[in-house]
JSON list of C-alpha atoms in Angstrom, two decimals:
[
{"chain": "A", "resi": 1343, "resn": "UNK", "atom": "CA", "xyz": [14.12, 3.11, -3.50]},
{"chain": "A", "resi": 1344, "resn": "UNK", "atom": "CA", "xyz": [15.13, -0.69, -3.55]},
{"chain": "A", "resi": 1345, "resn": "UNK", "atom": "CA", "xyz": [18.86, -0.39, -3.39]},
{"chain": "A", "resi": 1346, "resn": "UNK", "atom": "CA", "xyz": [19.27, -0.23, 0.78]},
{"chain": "A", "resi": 1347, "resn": "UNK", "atom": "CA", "xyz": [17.67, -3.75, 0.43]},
{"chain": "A", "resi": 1348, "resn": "UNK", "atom": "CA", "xyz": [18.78, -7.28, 0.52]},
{"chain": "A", "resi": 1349, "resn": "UNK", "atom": "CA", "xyz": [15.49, -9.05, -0.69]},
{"chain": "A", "resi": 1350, "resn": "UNK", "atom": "CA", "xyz": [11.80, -9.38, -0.62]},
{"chain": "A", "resi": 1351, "resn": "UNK", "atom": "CA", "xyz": [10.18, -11.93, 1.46]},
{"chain": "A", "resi": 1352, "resn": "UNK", "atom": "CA", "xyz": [6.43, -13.10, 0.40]},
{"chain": "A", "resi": 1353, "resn": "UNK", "atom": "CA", "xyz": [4.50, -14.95, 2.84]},
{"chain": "A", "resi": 1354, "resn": "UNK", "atom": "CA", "xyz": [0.88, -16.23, 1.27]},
{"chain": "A", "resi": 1355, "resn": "UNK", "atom": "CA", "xyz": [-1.63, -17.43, 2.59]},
{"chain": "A", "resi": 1356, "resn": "UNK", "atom": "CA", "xyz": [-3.16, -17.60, 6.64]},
{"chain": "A", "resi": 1357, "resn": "UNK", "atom": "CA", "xyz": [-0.37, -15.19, 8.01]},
{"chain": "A", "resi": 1358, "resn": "UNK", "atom": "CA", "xyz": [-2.40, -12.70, 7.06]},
{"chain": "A", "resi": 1359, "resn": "UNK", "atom": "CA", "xyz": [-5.23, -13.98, 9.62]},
{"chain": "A", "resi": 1360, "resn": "UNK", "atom": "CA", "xyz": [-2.14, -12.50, 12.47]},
{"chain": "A", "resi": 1361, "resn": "UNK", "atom": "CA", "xyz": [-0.84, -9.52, 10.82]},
{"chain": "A", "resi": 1362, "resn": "UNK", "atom": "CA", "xyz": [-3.51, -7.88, 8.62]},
{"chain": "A", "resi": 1363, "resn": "UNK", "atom": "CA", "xyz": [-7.38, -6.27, 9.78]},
{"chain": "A", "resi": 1364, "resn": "UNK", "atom": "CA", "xyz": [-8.82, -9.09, 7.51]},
{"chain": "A", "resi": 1365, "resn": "UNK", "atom": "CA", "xyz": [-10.05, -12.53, 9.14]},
{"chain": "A", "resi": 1366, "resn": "UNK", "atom": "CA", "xyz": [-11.47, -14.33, 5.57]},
{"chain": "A", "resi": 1367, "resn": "UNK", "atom": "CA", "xyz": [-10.29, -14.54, 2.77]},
{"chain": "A", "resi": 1368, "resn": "UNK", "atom": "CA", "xyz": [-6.84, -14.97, 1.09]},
{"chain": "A", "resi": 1369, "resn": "UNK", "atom": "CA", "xyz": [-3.80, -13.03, 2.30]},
{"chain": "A", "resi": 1370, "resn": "UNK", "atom": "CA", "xyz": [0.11, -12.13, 2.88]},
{"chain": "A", "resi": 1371, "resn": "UNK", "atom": "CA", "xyz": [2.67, -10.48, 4.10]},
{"chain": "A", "resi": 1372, "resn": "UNK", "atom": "CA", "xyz": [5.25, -8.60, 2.22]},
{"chain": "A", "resi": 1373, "resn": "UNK", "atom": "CA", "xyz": [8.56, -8.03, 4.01]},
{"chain": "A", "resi": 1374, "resn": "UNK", "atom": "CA", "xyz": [11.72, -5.60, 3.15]},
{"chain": "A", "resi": 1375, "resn": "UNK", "atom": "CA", "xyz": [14.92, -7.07, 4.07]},
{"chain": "A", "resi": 1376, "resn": "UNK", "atom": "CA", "xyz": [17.38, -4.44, 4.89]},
{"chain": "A", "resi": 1377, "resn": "UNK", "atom": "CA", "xyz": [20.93, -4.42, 3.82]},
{"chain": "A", "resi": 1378, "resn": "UNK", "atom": "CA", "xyz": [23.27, -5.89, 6.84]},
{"chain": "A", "resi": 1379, "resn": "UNK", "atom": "CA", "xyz": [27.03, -5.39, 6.81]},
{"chain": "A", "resi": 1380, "resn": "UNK", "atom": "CA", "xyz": [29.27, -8.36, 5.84]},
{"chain": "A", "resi": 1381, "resn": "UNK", "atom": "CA", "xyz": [31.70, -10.08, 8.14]},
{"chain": "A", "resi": 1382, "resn": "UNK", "atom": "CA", "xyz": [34.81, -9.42, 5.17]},
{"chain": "A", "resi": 1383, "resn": "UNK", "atom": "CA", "xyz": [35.38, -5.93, 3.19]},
{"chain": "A", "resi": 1384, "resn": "UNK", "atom": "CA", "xyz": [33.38, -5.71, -0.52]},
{"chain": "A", "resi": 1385, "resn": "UNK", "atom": "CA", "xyz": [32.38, -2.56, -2.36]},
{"chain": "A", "resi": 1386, "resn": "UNK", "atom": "CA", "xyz": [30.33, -3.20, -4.88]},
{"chain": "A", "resi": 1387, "resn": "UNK", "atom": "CA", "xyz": [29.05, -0.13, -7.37]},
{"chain": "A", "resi": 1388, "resn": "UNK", "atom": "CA", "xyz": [25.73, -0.21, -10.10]},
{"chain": "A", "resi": 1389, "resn": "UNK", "atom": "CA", "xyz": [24.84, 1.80, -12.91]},
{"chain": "A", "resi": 1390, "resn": "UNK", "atom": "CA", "xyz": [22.01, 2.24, -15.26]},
{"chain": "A", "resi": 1391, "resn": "UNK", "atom": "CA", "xyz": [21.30, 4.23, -18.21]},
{"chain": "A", "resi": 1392, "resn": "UNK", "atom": "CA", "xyz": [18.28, 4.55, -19.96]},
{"chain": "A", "resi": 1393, "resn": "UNK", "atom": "CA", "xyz": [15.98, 6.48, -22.68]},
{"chain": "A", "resi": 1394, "resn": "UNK", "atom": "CA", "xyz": [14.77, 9.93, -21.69]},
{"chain": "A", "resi": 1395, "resn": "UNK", "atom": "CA", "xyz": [18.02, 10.64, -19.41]},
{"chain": "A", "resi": 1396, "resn": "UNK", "atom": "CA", "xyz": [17.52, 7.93, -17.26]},
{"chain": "A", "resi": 1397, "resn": "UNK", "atom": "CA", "xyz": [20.34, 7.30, -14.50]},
{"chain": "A", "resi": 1398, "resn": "UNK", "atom": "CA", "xyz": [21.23, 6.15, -11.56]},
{"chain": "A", "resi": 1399, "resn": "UNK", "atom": "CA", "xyz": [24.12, 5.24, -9.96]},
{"chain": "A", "resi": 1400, "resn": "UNK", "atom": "CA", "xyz": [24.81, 3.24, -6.46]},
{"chain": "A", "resi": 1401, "resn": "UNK", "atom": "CA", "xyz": [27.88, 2.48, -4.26]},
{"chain": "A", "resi": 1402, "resn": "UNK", "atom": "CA", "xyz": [27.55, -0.22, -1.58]},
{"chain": "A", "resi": 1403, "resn": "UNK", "atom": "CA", "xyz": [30.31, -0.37, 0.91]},
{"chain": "A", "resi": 1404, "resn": "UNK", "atom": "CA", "xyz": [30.62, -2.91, 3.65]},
{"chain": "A", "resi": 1405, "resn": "UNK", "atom": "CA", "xyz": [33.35, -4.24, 6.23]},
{"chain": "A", "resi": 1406, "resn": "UNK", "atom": "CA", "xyz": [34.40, -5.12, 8.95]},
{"chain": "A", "resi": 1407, "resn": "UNK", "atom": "CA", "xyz": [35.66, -2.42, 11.53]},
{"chain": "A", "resi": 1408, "resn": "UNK", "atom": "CA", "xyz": [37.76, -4.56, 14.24]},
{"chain": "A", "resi": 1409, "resn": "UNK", "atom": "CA", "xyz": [40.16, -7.41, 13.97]},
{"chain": "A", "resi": 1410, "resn": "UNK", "atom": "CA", "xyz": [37.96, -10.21, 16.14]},
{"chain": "A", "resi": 1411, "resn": "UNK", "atom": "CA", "xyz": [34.64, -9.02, 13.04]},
{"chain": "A", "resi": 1412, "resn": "UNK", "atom": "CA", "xyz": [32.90, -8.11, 16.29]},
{"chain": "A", "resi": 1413, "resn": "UNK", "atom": "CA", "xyz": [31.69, -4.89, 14.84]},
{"chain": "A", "resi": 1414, "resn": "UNK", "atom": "CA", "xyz": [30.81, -4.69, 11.25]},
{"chain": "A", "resi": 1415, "resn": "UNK", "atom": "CA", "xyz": [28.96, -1.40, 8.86]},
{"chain": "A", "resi": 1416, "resn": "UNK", "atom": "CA", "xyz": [27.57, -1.23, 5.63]},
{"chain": "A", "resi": 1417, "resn": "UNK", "atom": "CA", "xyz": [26.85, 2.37, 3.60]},
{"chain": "A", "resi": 1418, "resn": "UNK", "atom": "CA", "xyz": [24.71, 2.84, 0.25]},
{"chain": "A", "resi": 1419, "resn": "UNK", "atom": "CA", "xyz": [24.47, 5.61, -1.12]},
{"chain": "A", "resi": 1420, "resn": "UNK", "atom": "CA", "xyz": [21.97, 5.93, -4.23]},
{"chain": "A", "resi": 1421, "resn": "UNK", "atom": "CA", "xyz": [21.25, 8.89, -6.93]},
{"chain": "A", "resi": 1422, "resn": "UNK", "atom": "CA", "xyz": [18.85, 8.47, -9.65]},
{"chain": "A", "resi": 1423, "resn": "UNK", "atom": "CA", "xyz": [17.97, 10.79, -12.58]},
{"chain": "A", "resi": 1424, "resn": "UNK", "atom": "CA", "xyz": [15.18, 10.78, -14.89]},
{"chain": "A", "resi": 1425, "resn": "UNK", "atom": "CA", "xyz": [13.27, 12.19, -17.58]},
{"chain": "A", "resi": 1426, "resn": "UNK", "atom": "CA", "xyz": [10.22, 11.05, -19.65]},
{"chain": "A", "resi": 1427, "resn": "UNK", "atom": "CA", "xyz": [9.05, 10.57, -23.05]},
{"chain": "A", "resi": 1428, "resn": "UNK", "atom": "CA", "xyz": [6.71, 13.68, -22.24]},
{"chain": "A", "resi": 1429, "resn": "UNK", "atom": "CA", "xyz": [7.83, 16.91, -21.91]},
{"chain": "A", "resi": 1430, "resn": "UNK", "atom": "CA", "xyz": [8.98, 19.22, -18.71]},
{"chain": "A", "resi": 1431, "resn": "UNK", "atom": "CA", "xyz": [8.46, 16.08, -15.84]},
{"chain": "A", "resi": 1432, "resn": "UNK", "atom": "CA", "xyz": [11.69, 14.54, -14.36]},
{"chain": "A", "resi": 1433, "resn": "UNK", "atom": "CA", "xyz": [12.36, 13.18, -11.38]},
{"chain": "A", "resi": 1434, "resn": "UNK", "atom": "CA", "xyz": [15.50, 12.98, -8.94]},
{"chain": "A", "resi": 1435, "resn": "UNK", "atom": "CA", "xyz": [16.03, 10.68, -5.91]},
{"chain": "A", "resi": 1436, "resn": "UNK", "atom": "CA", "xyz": [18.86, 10.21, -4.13]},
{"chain": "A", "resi": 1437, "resn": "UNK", "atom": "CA", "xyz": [19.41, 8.04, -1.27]},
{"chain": "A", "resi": 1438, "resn": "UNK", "atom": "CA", "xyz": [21.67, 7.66, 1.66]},
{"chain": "A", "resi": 1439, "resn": "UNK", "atom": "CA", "xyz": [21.91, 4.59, 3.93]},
{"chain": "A", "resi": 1440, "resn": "UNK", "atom": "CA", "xyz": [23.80, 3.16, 6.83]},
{"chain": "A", "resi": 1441, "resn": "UNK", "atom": "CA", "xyz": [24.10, 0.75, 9.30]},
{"chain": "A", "resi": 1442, "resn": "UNK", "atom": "CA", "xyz": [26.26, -0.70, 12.07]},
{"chain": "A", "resi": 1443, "resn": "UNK", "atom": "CA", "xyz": [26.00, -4.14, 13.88]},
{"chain": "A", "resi": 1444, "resn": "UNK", "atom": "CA", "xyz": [27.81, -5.64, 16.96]},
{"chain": "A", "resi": 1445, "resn": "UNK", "atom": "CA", "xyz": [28.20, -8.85, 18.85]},
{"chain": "A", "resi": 1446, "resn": "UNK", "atom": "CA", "xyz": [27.54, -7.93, 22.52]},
{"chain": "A", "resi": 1447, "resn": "UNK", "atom": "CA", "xyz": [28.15, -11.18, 23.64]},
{"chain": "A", "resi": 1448, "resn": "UNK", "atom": "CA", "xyz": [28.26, -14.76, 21.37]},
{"chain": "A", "resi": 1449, "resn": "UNK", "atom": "CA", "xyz": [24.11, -14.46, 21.39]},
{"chain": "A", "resi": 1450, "resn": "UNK", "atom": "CA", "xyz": [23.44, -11.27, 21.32]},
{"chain": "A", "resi": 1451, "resn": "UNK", "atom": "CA", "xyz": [23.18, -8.92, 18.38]},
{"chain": "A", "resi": 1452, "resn": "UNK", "atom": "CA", "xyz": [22.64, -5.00, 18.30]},
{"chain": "A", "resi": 1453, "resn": "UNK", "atom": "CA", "xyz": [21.80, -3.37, 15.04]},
{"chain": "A", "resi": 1454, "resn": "UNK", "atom": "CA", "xyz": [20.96, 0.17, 14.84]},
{"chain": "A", "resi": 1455, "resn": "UNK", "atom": "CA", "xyz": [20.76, 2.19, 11.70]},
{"chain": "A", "resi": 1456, "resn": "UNK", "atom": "CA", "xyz": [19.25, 4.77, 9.42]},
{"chain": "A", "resi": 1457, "resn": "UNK", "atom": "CA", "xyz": [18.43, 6.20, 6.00]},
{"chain": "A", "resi": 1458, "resn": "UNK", "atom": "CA", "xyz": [17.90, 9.30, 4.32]},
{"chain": "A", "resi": 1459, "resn": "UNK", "atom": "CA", "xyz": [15.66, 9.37, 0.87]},
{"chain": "A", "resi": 1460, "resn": "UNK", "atom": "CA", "xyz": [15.36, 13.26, -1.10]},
{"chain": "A", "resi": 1461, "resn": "UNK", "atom": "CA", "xyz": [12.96, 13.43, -3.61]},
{"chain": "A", "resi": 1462, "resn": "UNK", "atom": "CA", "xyz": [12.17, 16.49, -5.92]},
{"chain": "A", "resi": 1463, "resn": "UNK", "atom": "CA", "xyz": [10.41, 15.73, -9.24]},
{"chain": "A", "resi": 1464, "resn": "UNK", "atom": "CA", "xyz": [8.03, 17.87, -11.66]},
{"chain": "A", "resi": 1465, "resn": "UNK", "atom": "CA", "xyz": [4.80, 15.77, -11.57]},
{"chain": "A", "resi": 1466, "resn": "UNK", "atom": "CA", "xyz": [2.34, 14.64, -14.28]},
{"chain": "A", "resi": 1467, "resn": "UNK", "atom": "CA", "xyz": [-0.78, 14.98, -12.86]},
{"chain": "A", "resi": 1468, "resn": "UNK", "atom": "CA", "xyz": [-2.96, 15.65, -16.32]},
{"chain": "A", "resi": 1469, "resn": "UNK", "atom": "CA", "xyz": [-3.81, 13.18, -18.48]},
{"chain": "A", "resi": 1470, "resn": "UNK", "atom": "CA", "xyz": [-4.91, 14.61, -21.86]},
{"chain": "A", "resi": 1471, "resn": "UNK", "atom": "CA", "xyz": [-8.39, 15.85, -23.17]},
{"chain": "A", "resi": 1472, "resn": "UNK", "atom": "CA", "xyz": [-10.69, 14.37, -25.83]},
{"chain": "A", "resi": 1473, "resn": "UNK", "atom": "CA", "xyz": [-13.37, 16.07, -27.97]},
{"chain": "A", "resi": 1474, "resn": "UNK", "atom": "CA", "xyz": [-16.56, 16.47, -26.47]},
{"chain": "A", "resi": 1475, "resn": "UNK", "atom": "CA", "xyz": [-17.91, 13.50, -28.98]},
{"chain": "A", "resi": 1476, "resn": "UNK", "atom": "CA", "xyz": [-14.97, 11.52, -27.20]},
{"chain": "A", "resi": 1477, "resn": "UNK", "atom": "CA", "xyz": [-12.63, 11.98, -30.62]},
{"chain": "A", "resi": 1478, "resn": "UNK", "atom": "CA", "xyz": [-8.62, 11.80, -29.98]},
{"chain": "A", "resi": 1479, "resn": "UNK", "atom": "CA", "xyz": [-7.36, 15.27, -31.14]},
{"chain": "A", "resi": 1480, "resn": "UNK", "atom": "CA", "xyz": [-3.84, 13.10, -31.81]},
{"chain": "A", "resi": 1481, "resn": "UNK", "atom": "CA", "xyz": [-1.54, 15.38, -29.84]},
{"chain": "A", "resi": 1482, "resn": "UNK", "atom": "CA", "xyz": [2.14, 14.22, -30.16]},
{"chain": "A", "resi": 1483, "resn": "UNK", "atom": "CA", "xyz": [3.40, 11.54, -27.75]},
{"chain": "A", "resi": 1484, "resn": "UNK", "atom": "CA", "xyz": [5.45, 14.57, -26.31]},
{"chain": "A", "resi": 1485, "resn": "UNK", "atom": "CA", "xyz": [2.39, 16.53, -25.55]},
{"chain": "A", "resi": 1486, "resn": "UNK", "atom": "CA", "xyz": [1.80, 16.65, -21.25]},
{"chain": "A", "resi": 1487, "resn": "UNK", "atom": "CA", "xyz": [-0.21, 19.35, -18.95]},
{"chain": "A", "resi": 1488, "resn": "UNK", "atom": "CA", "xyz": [3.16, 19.56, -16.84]},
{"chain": "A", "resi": 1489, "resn": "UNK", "atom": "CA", "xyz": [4.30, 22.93, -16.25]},
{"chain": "A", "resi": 1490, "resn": "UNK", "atom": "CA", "xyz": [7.81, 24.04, -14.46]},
{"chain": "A", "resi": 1491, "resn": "UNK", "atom": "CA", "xyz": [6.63, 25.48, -11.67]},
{"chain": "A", "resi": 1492, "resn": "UNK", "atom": "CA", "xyz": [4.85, 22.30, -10.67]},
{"chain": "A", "resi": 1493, "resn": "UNK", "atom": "CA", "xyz": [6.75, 20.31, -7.54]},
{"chain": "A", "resi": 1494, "resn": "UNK", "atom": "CA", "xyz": [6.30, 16.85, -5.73]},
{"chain": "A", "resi": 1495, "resn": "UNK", "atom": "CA", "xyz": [8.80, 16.95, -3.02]},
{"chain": "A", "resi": 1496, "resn": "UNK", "atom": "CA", "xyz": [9.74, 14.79, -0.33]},
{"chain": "A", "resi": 1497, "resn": "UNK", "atom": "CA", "xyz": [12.43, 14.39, 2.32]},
{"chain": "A", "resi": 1498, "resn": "UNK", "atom": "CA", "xyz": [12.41, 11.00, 4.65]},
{"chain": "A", "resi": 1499, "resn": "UNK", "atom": "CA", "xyz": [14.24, 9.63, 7.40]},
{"chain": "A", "resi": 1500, "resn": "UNK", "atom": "CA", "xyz": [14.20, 6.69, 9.36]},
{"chain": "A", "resi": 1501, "resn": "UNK", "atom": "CA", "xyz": [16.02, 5.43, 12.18]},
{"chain": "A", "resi": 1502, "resn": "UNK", "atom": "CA", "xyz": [15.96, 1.80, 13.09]},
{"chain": "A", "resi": 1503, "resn": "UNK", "atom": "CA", "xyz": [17.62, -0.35, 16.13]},
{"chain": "A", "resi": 1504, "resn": "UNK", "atom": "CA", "xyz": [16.92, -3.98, 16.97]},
{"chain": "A", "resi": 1505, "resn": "UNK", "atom": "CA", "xyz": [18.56, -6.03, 20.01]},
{"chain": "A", "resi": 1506, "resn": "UNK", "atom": "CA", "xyz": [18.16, -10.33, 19.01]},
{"chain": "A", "resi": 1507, "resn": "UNK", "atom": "CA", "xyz": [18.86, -12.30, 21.87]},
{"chain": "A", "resi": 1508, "resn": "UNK", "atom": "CA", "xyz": [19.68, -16.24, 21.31]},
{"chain": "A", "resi": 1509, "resn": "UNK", "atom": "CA", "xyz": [17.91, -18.43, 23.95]},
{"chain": "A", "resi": 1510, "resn": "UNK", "atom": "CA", "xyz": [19.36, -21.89, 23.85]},
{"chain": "A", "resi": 1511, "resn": "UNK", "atom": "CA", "xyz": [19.13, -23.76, 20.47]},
{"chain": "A", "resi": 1512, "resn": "UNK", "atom": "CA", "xyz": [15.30, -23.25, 19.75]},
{"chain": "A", "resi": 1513, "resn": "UNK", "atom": "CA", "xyz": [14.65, -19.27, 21.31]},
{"chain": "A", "resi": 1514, "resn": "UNK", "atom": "CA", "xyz": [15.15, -16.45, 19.52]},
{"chain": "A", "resi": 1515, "resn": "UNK", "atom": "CA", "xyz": [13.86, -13.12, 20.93]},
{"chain": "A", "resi": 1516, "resn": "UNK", "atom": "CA", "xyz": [13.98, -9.81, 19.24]},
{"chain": "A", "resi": 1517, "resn": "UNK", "atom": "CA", "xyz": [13.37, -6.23, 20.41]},
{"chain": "A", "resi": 1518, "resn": "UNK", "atom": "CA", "xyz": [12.53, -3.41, 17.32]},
{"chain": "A", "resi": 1519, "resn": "UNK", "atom": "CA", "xyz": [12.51, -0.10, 17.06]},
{"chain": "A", "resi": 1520, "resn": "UNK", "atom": "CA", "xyz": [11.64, 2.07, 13.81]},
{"chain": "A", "resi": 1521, "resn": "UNK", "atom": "CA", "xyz": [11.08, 5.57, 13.50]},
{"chain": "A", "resi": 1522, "resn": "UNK", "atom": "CA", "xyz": [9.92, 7.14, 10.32]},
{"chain": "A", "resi": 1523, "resn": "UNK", "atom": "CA", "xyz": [9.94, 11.00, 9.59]},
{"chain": "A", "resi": 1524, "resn": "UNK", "atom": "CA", "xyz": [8.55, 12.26, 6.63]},
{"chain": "A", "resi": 1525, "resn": "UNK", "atom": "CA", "xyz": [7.67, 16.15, 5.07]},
{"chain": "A", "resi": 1526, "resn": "UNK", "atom": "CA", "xyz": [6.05, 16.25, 1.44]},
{"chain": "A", "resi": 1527, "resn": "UNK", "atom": "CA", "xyz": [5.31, 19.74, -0.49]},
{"chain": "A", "resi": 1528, "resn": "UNK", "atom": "CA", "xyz": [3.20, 19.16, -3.65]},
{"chain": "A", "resi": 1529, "resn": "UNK", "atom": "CA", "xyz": [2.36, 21.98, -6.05]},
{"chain": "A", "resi": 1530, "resn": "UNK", "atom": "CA", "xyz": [0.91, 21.20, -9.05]},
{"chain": "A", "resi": 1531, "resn": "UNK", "atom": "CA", "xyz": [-1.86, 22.11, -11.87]},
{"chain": "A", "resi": 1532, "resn": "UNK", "atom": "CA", "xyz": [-5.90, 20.66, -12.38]},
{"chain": "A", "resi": 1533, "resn": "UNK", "atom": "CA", "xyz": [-6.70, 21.20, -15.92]},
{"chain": "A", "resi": 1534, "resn": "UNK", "atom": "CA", "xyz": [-10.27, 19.65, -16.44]},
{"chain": "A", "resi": 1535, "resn": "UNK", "atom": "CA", "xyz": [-12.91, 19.82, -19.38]},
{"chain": "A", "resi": 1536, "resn": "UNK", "atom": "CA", "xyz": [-13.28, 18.97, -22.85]},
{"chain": "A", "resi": 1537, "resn": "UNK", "atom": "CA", "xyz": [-11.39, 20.17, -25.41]},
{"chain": "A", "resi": 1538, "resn": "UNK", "atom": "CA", "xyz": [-13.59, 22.46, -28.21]},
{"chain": "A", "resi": 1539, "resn": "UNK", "atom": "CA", "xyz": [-13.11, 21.76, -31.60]}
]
């Protein structure tokens, strides 16, 4: 989910010869850039609606925390809901995310942080049959091998922290740390062979 980030950075081109397995050829670099809290107080909330029961709503709260700005947060929290144009599969993510940054000194900055995404959907994992002669047997745009008891689950968390030290006017150096925990539980159906006339 997209909405506990700022932007996407694309890098083409030969900084992929220092961070990819690849040594010819074309390449890039794709980088998230996370939300960061704002030195003044906003809260800022999105919503969506679409066909099929499509929604999602988002609330994005930042501020400061002390007089001097010193300390600062930021919170998102995310749900989205949705159906399809076939039957039974849906999907529903929700999202929770946080952050916190101080000013140890005028040059250094701490960040630490974390998020939280929940997943549970019904899957389509079918696509539909043909006739042994390869005919189209025209099933309605509703029609899907999806059944109810079908799951594609997933909980996620990730902690983050990251100390930038200023060096003089041309230095930066920057300590990371990210862990990422993740359980998935997928049950779902194989329906394979050619449907007989």
């Amino acid at each position: 989910d997209m909405s506990m980030y700022d932007h996407v950075e694309i890098l083409r081109g030969a900084d992929d010869l220092f961070n990819g397995f690849s040594t010819t050829g074309p390449g890039g670099t794709v980088n998230l850039v996370r939300k960061r809290p704002l030195d003044h107080f906003q809260l800022k909330y999105d919503g969506s609606a679409g066909s099929w029961d499509n929604y999602q709503n988002s609330l994005d709260l930042t501020s400061p925390l002390n007089d001097a700005g010193t300390l600062r947060a930021r919170a998102v929290l995310t749900r989205k809901d949705s159906h399809h144009f076939y039957r039974t599969a849906k999907d529903e993510n929700t999202v929770a995310y946080g952050t916190l940054e101080a000013d140890l000194t005028s040059s250094t900055l701490l960040t630490i942080g974390g998020s939280y995404q929940r997943i549970r959907g019904v899957p389509l994992t079918n696509g539909l049959e043909l006739y042994p002669d390869g005919r189209d047997p025209h099933f309605s745009r509703k029609t899907a091998w999806v059944f109810p008891w079908e799951k594609s689950d997933s909980d996620t968390r990730e902690i983050f922290a990251k100390l930038a030290q200023k060096i003089g006017d041309r230095w930066n150096f920057n300590l990371n740390y990210t862990g990422l925990y993740q359980r998935n539980s997928t049950i779902y159906s194989n329906v394979a062979g050619n449907i007989m006339p």
